PDB file of C-alpha atoms in Angstrom:
ATOM      1  CA  UNK A 241      31.744-148.580 -56.526  1.00  0.00           C
ATOM      2  CA  UNK A 242      32.557-147.614 -52.939  1.00  0.00           C
ATOM      3  CA  UNK A 243      29.567-145.602 -51.734  1.00  0.00           C
ATOM      4  CA  UNK A 244      31.056-144.906 -48.300  1.00  0.00           C
ATOM      5  CA  UNK A 245      34.714-143.966 -48.033  1.00  0.00           C
ATOM      6  CA  UNK A 246      37.114-143.386 -45.192  1.00  0.00           C
ATOM      7  CA  UNK A 247      40.220-141.988 -46.792  1.00  0.00           C
ATOM      8  CA  UNK A 248      42.444-142.081 -43.727  1.00  0.00           C
ATOM      9  CA  UNK A 249      43.422-145.648 -42.849  1.00  0.00           C
ATOM     10  CA  UNK A 250      44.995-144.552 -39.576  1.00  0.00           C
ATOM     11  CA  UNK A 251      45.104-141.693 -37.089  1.00  0.00           C
ATOM     12  CA  UNK A 252      47.321-141.130 -34.074  1.00  0.00           C
ATOM     13  CA  UNK A 253      46.256-138.703 -31.321  1.00  0.00           C
ATOM     14  CA  UNK A 254      47.610-137.804 -27.933  1.00  0.00           C
ATOM     15  CA  UNK A 255      45.489-138.592 -24.894  1.00  0.00           C
ATOM     16  CA  UNK A 256      43.260-135.655 -23.918  1.00  0.00           C
ATOM     17  CA  UNK A 257      43.261-134.123 -27.379  1.00  0.00           C
ATOM     18  CA  UNK A 258      40.505-134.251 -29.978  1.00  0.00           C
ATOM     19  CA  UNK A 259      40.229-137.120 -32.466  1.00  0.00           C
ATOM     20  CA  UNK A 260      38.482-136.340 -35.753  1.00  0.00           C
ATOM     21  CA  UNK A 261      37.540-139.214 -38.023  1.00  0.00           C
ATOM     22  CA  UNK A 262      36.180-138.450 -41.464  1.00  0.00           C
ATOM     23  CA  UNK A 263      33.849-140.186 -43.872  1.00  0.00           C
ATOM     24  CA  UNK A 264      32.571-139.340 -47.349  1.00  0.00           C
ATOM     25  CA  UNK A 265      29.622-140.800 -49.210  1.00  0.00           C
ATOM     26  CA  UNK A 266      28.197-140.634 -52.699  1.00  0.00           C
ATOM     27  CA  UNK A 267      24.533-141.630 -52.410  1.00  0.00           C
ATOM     28  CA  UNK A 268      22.216-138.777 -51.438  1.00  0.00           C
ATOM     29  CA  UNK A 269      19.448-141.284 -50.623  1.00  0.00           C
ATOM     30  CA  UNK A 270      21.080-142.517 -47.411  1.00  0.00           C
ATOM     31  CA  UNK A 271      18.736-141.789 -44.515  1.00  0.00           C
ATOM     32  CA  UNK A 272      20.966-142.415 -41.486  1.00  0.00           C
ATOM     33  CA  UNK A 273      24.679-142.422 -40.835  1.00  0.00           C
ATOM     34  CA  UNK A 274      26.260-144.449 -38.066  1.00  0.00           C
ATOM     35  CA  UNK A 275      29.632-144.902 -36.429  1.00  0.00           C
ATOM     36  CA  UNK A 276      30.918-148.185 -35.067  1.00  0.00           C
ATOM     37  CA  UNK A 277      33.998-149.036 -33.051  1.00  0.00           C
ATOM     38  CA  UNK A 278      35.743-152.381 -33.420  1.00  0.00           C
ATOM     39  CA  UNK A 279      38.325-153.940 -31.151  1.00  0.00           C
ATOM     40  CA  UNK A 280      40.386-156.935 -32.352  1.00  0.00           C
ATOM     41  CA  UNK A 281      38.568-160.263 -32.054  1.00  0.00           C
ATOM     42  CA  UNK A 282      35.252-158.532 -31.301  1.00  0.00           C
ATOM     43  CA  UNK A 283      32.281-157.513 -33.389  1.00  0.00           C
ATOM     44  CA  UNK A 284      31.656-153.844 -34.193  1.00  0.00           C
ATOM     45  CA  UNK A 285      29.988-151.854 -31.420  1.00  0.00           C
ATOM     46  CA  UNK A 286      27.462-149.154 -32.265  1.00  0.00           C
ATOM     47  CA  UNK A 287      28.571-145.705 -31.078  1.00  0.00           C
ATOM     48  CA  UNK A 288      26.355-142.961 -32.413  1.00  0.00           C
ATOM     49  CA  UNK A 289      24.102-142.160 -35.343  1.00  0.00           C
ATOM     50  CA  UNK A 290      22.702-139.127 -37.104  1.00  0.00           C
ATOM     51  CA  UNK A 291      19.657-138.653 -39.269  1.00  0.00           C
ATOM     52  CA  UNK A 292      20.163-137.217 -42.726  1.00  0.00           C
ATOM     53  CA  UNK A 293      17.922-134.306 -41.745  1.00  0.00           C
ATOM     54  CA  UNK A 294      20.189-133.249 -38.877  1.00  0.00           C
ATOM     55  CA  UNK A 295      23.635-131.694 -38.935  1.00  0.00           C
ATOM     56  CA  UNK A 296      24.860-132.614 -35.456  1.00  0.00           C
ATOM     57  CA  UNK A 297      24.322-135.262 -32.821  1.00  0.00           C
ATOM     58  CA  UNK A 298      26.122-135.477 -29.515  1.00  0.00           C
ATOM     59  CA  UNK A 299      26.486-138.258 -26.964  1.00  0.00           C
ATOM     60  CA  UNK A 300      28.955-137.657 -24.174  1.00  0.00           C
ATOM     61  CA  UNK A 301      32.462-137.440 -25.603  1.00  0.00           C
ATOM     62  CA  UNK A 302      31.244-138.325 -29.096  1.00  0.00           C
ATOM     63  CA  UNK A 303      29.807-135.852 -31.591  1.00  0.00           C
ATOM     64  CA  UNK A 304      28.923-136.559 -35.185  1.00  0.00           C
ATOM     65  CA  UNK A 305      28.642-133.762 -37.745  1.00  0.00           C
ATOM     66  CA  UNK A 306      26.930-134.113 -41.100  1.00  0.00           C
ATOM     67  CA  UNK A 307      27.506-131.828 -44.078  1.00  0.00           C
ATOM     68  CA  UNK A 308      24.984-132.919 -46.679  1.00  0.00           C
ATOM     69  CA  UNK A 309      26.088-130.495 -49.362  1.00  0.00           C
ATOM     70  CA  UNK A 310      29.604-131.909 -49.187  1.00  0.00           C
ATOM     71  CA  UNK A 311      28.370-135.484 -48.574  1.00  0.00           C
ATOM     72  CA  UNK A 312      30.719-135.622 -45.636  1.00  0.00           C
ATOM     73  CA  UNK A 313      30.441-136.640 -42.006  1.00  0.00           C
ATOM     74  CA  UNK A 314      32.886-136.634 -39.157  1.00  0.00           C
ATOM     75  CA  UNK A 315      33.146-138.115 -35.685  1.00  0.00           C
ATOM     76  CA  UNK A 316      34.744-136.013 -32.966  1.00  0.00           C
ATOM     77  CA  UNK A 317      35.988-137.631 -29.776  1.00  0.00           C
ATOM     78  CA  UNK A 318      36.825-135.205 -26.985  1.00  0.00           C
ATOM     79  CA  UNK A 319      38.826-135.832 -24.909  1.00  0.00           C
ATOM     80  CA  UNK A 320      40.473-138.861 -26.460  1.00  0.00           C
ATOM     81  CA  UNK A 321      41.372-141.715 -24.113  1.00  0.00           C
ATOM     82  CA  UNK A 322      43.686-144.716 -24.581  1.00  0.00           C
ATOM     83  CA  UNK A 323      40.622-146.986 -24.445  1.00  0.00           C
ATOM     84  CA  UNK A 324      39.370-145.296 -27.609  1.00  0.00           C
ATOM     85  CA  UNK A 325      42.145-147.007 -29.575  1.00  0.00           C
ATOM     86  CA  UNK A 326      40.275-149.174 -32.078  1.00  0.00           C
ATOM     87  CA  UNK A 327      39.141-149.294 -35.690  1.00  0.00           C
ATOM     88  CA  UNK A 328      36.244-146.939 -36.420  1.00  0.00           C
ATOM     89  CA  UNK A 329      33.808-147.641 -39.239  1.00  0.00           C
ATOM     90  CA  UNK A 330      31.284-145.217 -40.600  1.00  0.00           C
ATOM     91  CA  UNK A 331      28.179-146.714 -42.137  1.00  0.00           C
ATOM     92  CA  UNK A 332      25.209-145.406 -44.064  1.00  0.00           C
ATOM     93  CA  UNK A 333      21.750-146.883 -44.101  1.00  0.00           C
ATOM     94  CA  UNK A 334      19.500-147.373 -47.073  1.00  0.00           C
ATOM     95  CA  UNK A 335      16.261-148.402 -45.345  1.00  0.00           C
ATOM     96  CA  UNK A 336      17.357-151.445 -43.334  1.00  0.00           C
ATOM     97  CA  UNK A 337      20.714-152.151 -45.003  1.00  0.00           C
ATOM     98  CA  UNK A 338      24.031-150.768 -43.844  1.00  0.00           C
ATOM     99  CA  UNK A 339      26.914-149.941 -46.143  1.00  0.00           C
ATOM    100  CA  UNK A 340      30.250-149.656 -44.375  1.00  0.00           C
ATOM    101  CA  UNK A 341      33.367-147.660 -45.038  1.00  0.00           C
ATOM    102  CA  UNK A 342      36.806-149.252 -44.949  1.00  0.00           C
ATOM    103  CA  UNK A 343      37.608-148.106 -41.428  1.00  0.00           C
ATOM    104  CA  UNK A 344      40.147-145.842 -39.717  1.00  0.00           C
ATOM    105  CA  UNK A 345      42.481-147.210 -37.087  1.00  0.00           C
ATOM    106  CA  UNK A 346      42.704-144.742 -34.197  1.00  0.00           C
ATOM    107  CA  UNK A 347      45.596-144.926 -31.792  1.00  0.00           C
ATOM    108  CA  UNK A 348      45.501-142.754 -28.676  1.00  0.00           C
ATOM    109  CA  UNK A 349      48.879-142.511 -26.996  1.00  0.00           C
ATOM    110  CA  UNK A 350      49.675-141.155 -23.505  1.00  0.00           C
TER     111      UNK A 350
ATOM    112  CA  UNK B 141      20.285-153.582 -27.846  1.00  0.00           C
ATOM    113  CA  UNK B 142      20.705-157.366 -28.003  1.00  0.00           C
ATOM    114  CA  UNK B 143      23.233-159.938 -26.867  1.00  0.00           C
ATOM    115  CA  UNK B 144      24.482-162.041 -29.744  1.00  0.00           C
ATOM    116  CA  UNK B 145      26.657-165.129 -29.640  1.00  0.00           C
ATOM    117  CA  UNK B 146      28.330-166.982 -32.485  1.00  0.00           C
ATOM    118  CA  UNK B 147      29.787-170.446 -32.717  1.00  0.00           C
ATOM    119  CA  UNK B 148      32.501-171.331 -33.479  1.00  0.00           C
ATOM    120  CA  UNK B 149      34.623-168.312 -32.635  1.00  0.00           C
ATOM    121  CA  UNK B 150      37.321-169.502 -35.022  1.00  0.00           C
ATOM    122  CA  UNK B 151      38.140-172.478 -37.182  1.00  0.00           C
ATOM    123  CA  UNK B 152      40.762-173.715 -39.577  1.00  0.00           C
ATOM    124  CA  UNK B 153      39.294-175.730 -42.431  1.00  0.00           C
ATOM    125  CA  UNK B 154      40.602-177.571 -45.445  1.00  0.00           C
ATOM    126  CA  UNK B 155      39.865-176.551 -48.983  1.00  0.00           C
ATOM    127  CA  UNK B 156      36.717-178.165 -50.375  1.00  0.00           C
ATOM    128  CA  UNK B 157      34.976-178.655 -47.038  1.00  0.00           C
ATOM    129  CA  UNK B 158      32.030-176.752 -45.549  1.00  0.00           C
ATOM    130  CA  UNK B 159      31.546-174.964 -42.247  1.00  0.00           C
ATOM    131  CA  UNK B 160      28.303-173.952 -40.566  1.00  0.00           C
ATOM    132  CA  UNK B 161      28.329-170.903 -38.317  1.00  0.00           C
ATOM    133  CA  UNK B 162      25.607-170.432 -35.727  1.00  0.00           C
ATOM    134  CA  UNK B 163      24.200-167.144 -34.476  1.00  0.00           C
ATOM    135  CA  UNK B 164      22.016-166.939 -31.359  1.00  0.00           C
ATOM    136  CA  UNK B 165      20.268-163.812 -30.060  1.00  0.00           C
ATOM    137  CA  UNK B 166      18.923-163.363 -26.547  1.00  0.00           C
ATOM    138  CA  UNK B 167      15.611-161.899 -27.742  1.00  0.00           C
ATOM    139  CA  UNK B 168      13.333-162.036 -30.740  1.00  0.00           C
ATOM    140  CA  UNK B 169      14.473-159.655 -33.439  1.00  0.00           C
ATOM    141  CA  UNK B 170      12.989-158.319 -36.625  1.00  0.00           C
ATOM    142  CA  UNK B 171      15.906-158.894 -38.936  1.00  0.00           C
ATOM    143  CA  UNK B 172      19.173-160.795 -38.964  1.00  0.00           C
ATOM    144  CA  UNK B 173      22.063-160.264 -41.325  1.00  0.00           C
ATOM    145  CA  UNK B 174      25.301-161.989 -42.269  1.00  0.00           C
ATOM    146  CA  UNK B 175      28.451-160.047 -43.147  1.00  0.00           C
ATOM    147  CA  UNK B 176      31.937-160.909 -44.261  1.00  0.00           C
ATOM    148  CA  UNK B 177      35.076-158.965 -43.438  1.00  0.00           C
ATOM    149  CA  UNK B 178      38.027-160.030 -45.543  1.00  0.00           C
ATOM    150  CA  UNK B 179      41.519-159.174 -44.265  1.00  0.00           C
ATOM    151  CA  UNK B 180      42.046-155.416 -44.304  1.00  0.00           C
ATOM    152  CA  UNK B 181      38.656-154.811 -45.868  1.00  0.00           C
ATOM    153  CA  UNK B 182      35.334-153.343 -44.853  1.00  0.00           C
ATOM    154  CA  UNK B 183      32.268-155.264 -43.756  1.00  0.00           C
ATOM    155  CA  UNK B 184      30.308-156.571 -46.733  1.00  0.00           C
ATOM    156  CA  UNK B 185      26.715-157.711 -46.434  1.00  0.00           C
ATOM    157  CA  UNK B 186      26.236-161.273 -47.634  1.00  0.00           C
ATOM    158  CA  UNK B 187      22.512-161.669 -47.090  1.00  0.00           C
ATOM    159  CA  UNK B 188      19.473-160.909 -44.987  1.00  0.00           C
ATOM    160  CA  UNK B 189      18.248-163.981 -43.126  1.00  0.00           C
ATOM    161  CA  UNK B 190      14.460-164.116 -43.393  1.00  0.00           C
ATOM    162  CA  UNK B 191      12.491-166.085 -40.836  1.00  0.00           C
ATOM    163  CA  UNK B 192      10.553-168.875 -42.489  1.00  0.00           C
ATOM    164  CA  UNK B 193      11.632-168.087 -46.036  1.00  0.00           C
ATOM    165  CA  UNK B 194      14.688-168.006 -48.263  1.00  0.00           C
ATOM    166  CA  UNK B 195      17.407-165.498 -47.470  1.00  0.00           C
ATOM    167  CA  UNK B 196      17.856-162.390 -49.597  1.00  0.00           C
ATOM    168  CA  UNK B 197      21.351-162.332 -51.079  1.00  0.00           C
ATOM    169  CA  UNK B 198      23.395-159.329 -52.104  1.00  0.00           C
ATOM    170  CA  UNK B 199      25.057-159.032 -55.474  1.00  0.00           C
ATOM    171  CA  UNK B 200      28.020-161.364 -55.717  1.00  0.00           C
ATOM    172  CA  UNK B 201      26.735-163.889 -53.163  1.00  0.00           C
ATOM    173  CA  UNK B 202      24.701-166.981 -54.033  1.00  0.00           C
ATOM    174  CA  UNK B 203      22.703-169.504 -52.069  1.00  0.00           C
ATOM    175  CA  UNK B 204      24.708-172.486 -53.268  1.00  0.00           C
ATOM    176  CA  UNK B 205      27.874-171.026 -51.774  1.00  0.00           C
ATOM    177  CA  UNK B 206      26.360-169.450 -48.648  1.00  0.00           C
ATOM    178  CA  UNK B 207      23.170-171.290 -47.663  1.00  0.00           C
ATOM    179  CA  UNK B 208      21.410-169.608 -44.752  1.00  0.00           C
ATOM    180  CA  UNK B 209      18.729-170.836 -42.410  1.00  0.00           C
ATOM    181  CA  UNK B 210      16.570-168.919 -39.974  1.00  0.00           C
ATOM    182  CA  UNK B 211      14.129-171.300 -38.294  1.00  0.00           C
ATOM    183  CA  UNK B 212      12.921-168.780 -35.704  1.00  0.00           C
ATOM    184  CA  UNK B 213      13.298-165.169 -34.539  1.00  0.00           C
ATOM    185  CA  UNK B 214      16.373-165.792 -32.368  1.00  0.00           C
ATOM    186  CA  UNK B 215      18.593-168.148 -34.393  1.00  0.00           C
ATOM    187  CA  UNK B 216      20.288-168.335 -37.785  1.00  0.00           C
ATOM    188  CA  UNK B 217      23.035-170.313 -39.470  1.00  0.00           C
ATOM    189  CA  UNK B 218      25.380-169.495 -42.327  1.00  0.00           C
ATOM    190  CA  UNK B 219      27.181-172.272 -44.170  1.00  0.00           C
ATOM    191  CA  UNK B 220      30.296-171.563 -46.186  1.00  0.00           C
ATOM    192  CA  UNK B 221      30.355-174.345 -48.777  1.00  0.00           C
ATOM    193  CA  UNK B 222      33.147-175.879 -50.818  1.00  0.00           C
ATOM    194  CA  UNK B 223      35.650-173.551 -49.232  1.00  0.00           C
ATOM    195  CA  UNK B 224      38.728-172.094 -50.881  1.00  0.00           C
ATOM    196  CA  UNK B 225      41.490-169.932 -49.345  1.00  0.00           C
ATOM    197  CA  UNK B 226      39.655-166.846 -50.677  1.00  0.00           C
ATOM    198  CA  UNK B 227      36.897-167.585 -48.154  1.00  0.00           C
ATOM    199  CA  UNK B 228      39.277-166.885 -45.280  1.00  0.00           C
ATOM    200  CA  UNK B 229      37.510-164.022 -43.506  1.00  0.00           C
ATOM    201  CA  UNK B 230      35.705-162.975 -40.399  1.00  0.00           C
ATOM    202  CA  UNK B 231      32.015-163.790 -40.651  1.00  0.00           C
ATOM    203  CA  UNK B 232      29.656-161.728 -38.534  1.00  0.00           C
ATOM    204  CA  UNK B 233      25.979-161.911 -37.828  1.00  0.00           C
ATOM    205  CA  UNK B 234      24.030-158.838 -36.830  1.00  0.00           C
ATOM    206  CA  UNK B 235      20.501-157.993 -35.796  1.00  0.00           C
ATOM    207  CA  UNK B 236      18.222-155.052 -36.277  1.00  0.00           C
ATOM    208  CA  UNK B 237      15.862-154.518 -33.365  1.00  0.00           C
ATOM    209  CA  UNK B 238      13.536-152.058 -35.059  1.00  0.00           C
ATOM    210  CA  UNK B 239      14.888-148.696 -33.918  1.00  0.00           C
ATOM    211  CA  UNK B 240      14.544-145.633 -36.083  1.00  0.00           C
ATOM    212  CA  UNK B 241      18.233-145.175 -36.901  1.00  0.00           C
ATOM    213  CA  UNK B 242      18.585-148.697 -38.297  1.00  0.00           C
ATOM    214  CA  UNK B 243      21.477-149.472 -36.012  1.00  0.00           C
ATOM    215  CA  UNK B 244      22.486-153.093 -36.070  1.00  0.00           C
ATOM    216  CA  UNK B 245      24.110-155.020 -33.235  1.00  0.00           C
ATOM    217  CA  UNK B 246      26.849-157.458 -34.066  1.00  0.00           C
ATOM    218  CA  UNK B 247      28.007-160.777 -32.775  1.00  0.00           C
ATOM    219  CA  UNK B 248      31.683-161.339 -31.936  1.00  0.00           C
ATOM    220  CA  UNK B 249      32.417-162.889 -35.310  1.00  0.00           C
ATOM    221  CA  UNK B 250      33.820-166.195 -36.548  1.00  0.00           C
ATOM    222  CA  UNK B 251      37.371-166.127 -37.824  1.00  0.00           C
ATOM    223  CA  UNK B 252      37.697-168.664 -40.632  1.00  0.00           C
ATOM    224  CA  UNK B 253      40.999-169.749 -42.140  1.00  0.00           C
ATOM    225  CA  UNK B 254      40.954-172.042 -45.147  1.00  0.00           C
ATOM    226  CA  UNK B 255      44.121-173.953 -45.969  1.00  0.00           C
TER     227      UNK B 255
END
């Protein structure tokens, strides 16, 4: 049973525009949600997190929105840059364990 | 955050052999984890490496196949035993430094190919 789902395997966005990556979850007990970025041949890099009691968290170009009633979160990147091209994983924490989604490959083109 | 290194970075191994992957952290950390990422798949937690005691394995993973050691707060090893081609994956260690959001920091991974 996939508790964290990313239904879009890929996304292509023009440089300077907004990138929106989506994630759905099934377990209402998750206490934090996190986004990671992964380049080829590297480990995932932590980007931003949000507590389950919040609905928005912002850090520079990255904003995460949480809709608990819909069990849905999204990562907004504004403006998108070519260096943002990577695979993005959402993850949910259950105390100290992380459960990852399947990832969305973002490509930002000039 | 923490700086994490893994050795080897990649290896090609024959079926039936074993490989031990090392994970070194630049500071003492509360918890260390081992993950597997099979081709085109998500990251799956194998086990939590406990310092001074047996690792805690997730469903579907057993100690005989994936023995783990954690002799101190900065080092851990994962062994992939009696390998088959299905074990071809990226193996990643991660650490949790005790922050409130439970973010984990990952090593660069070990790319294992079993022939």
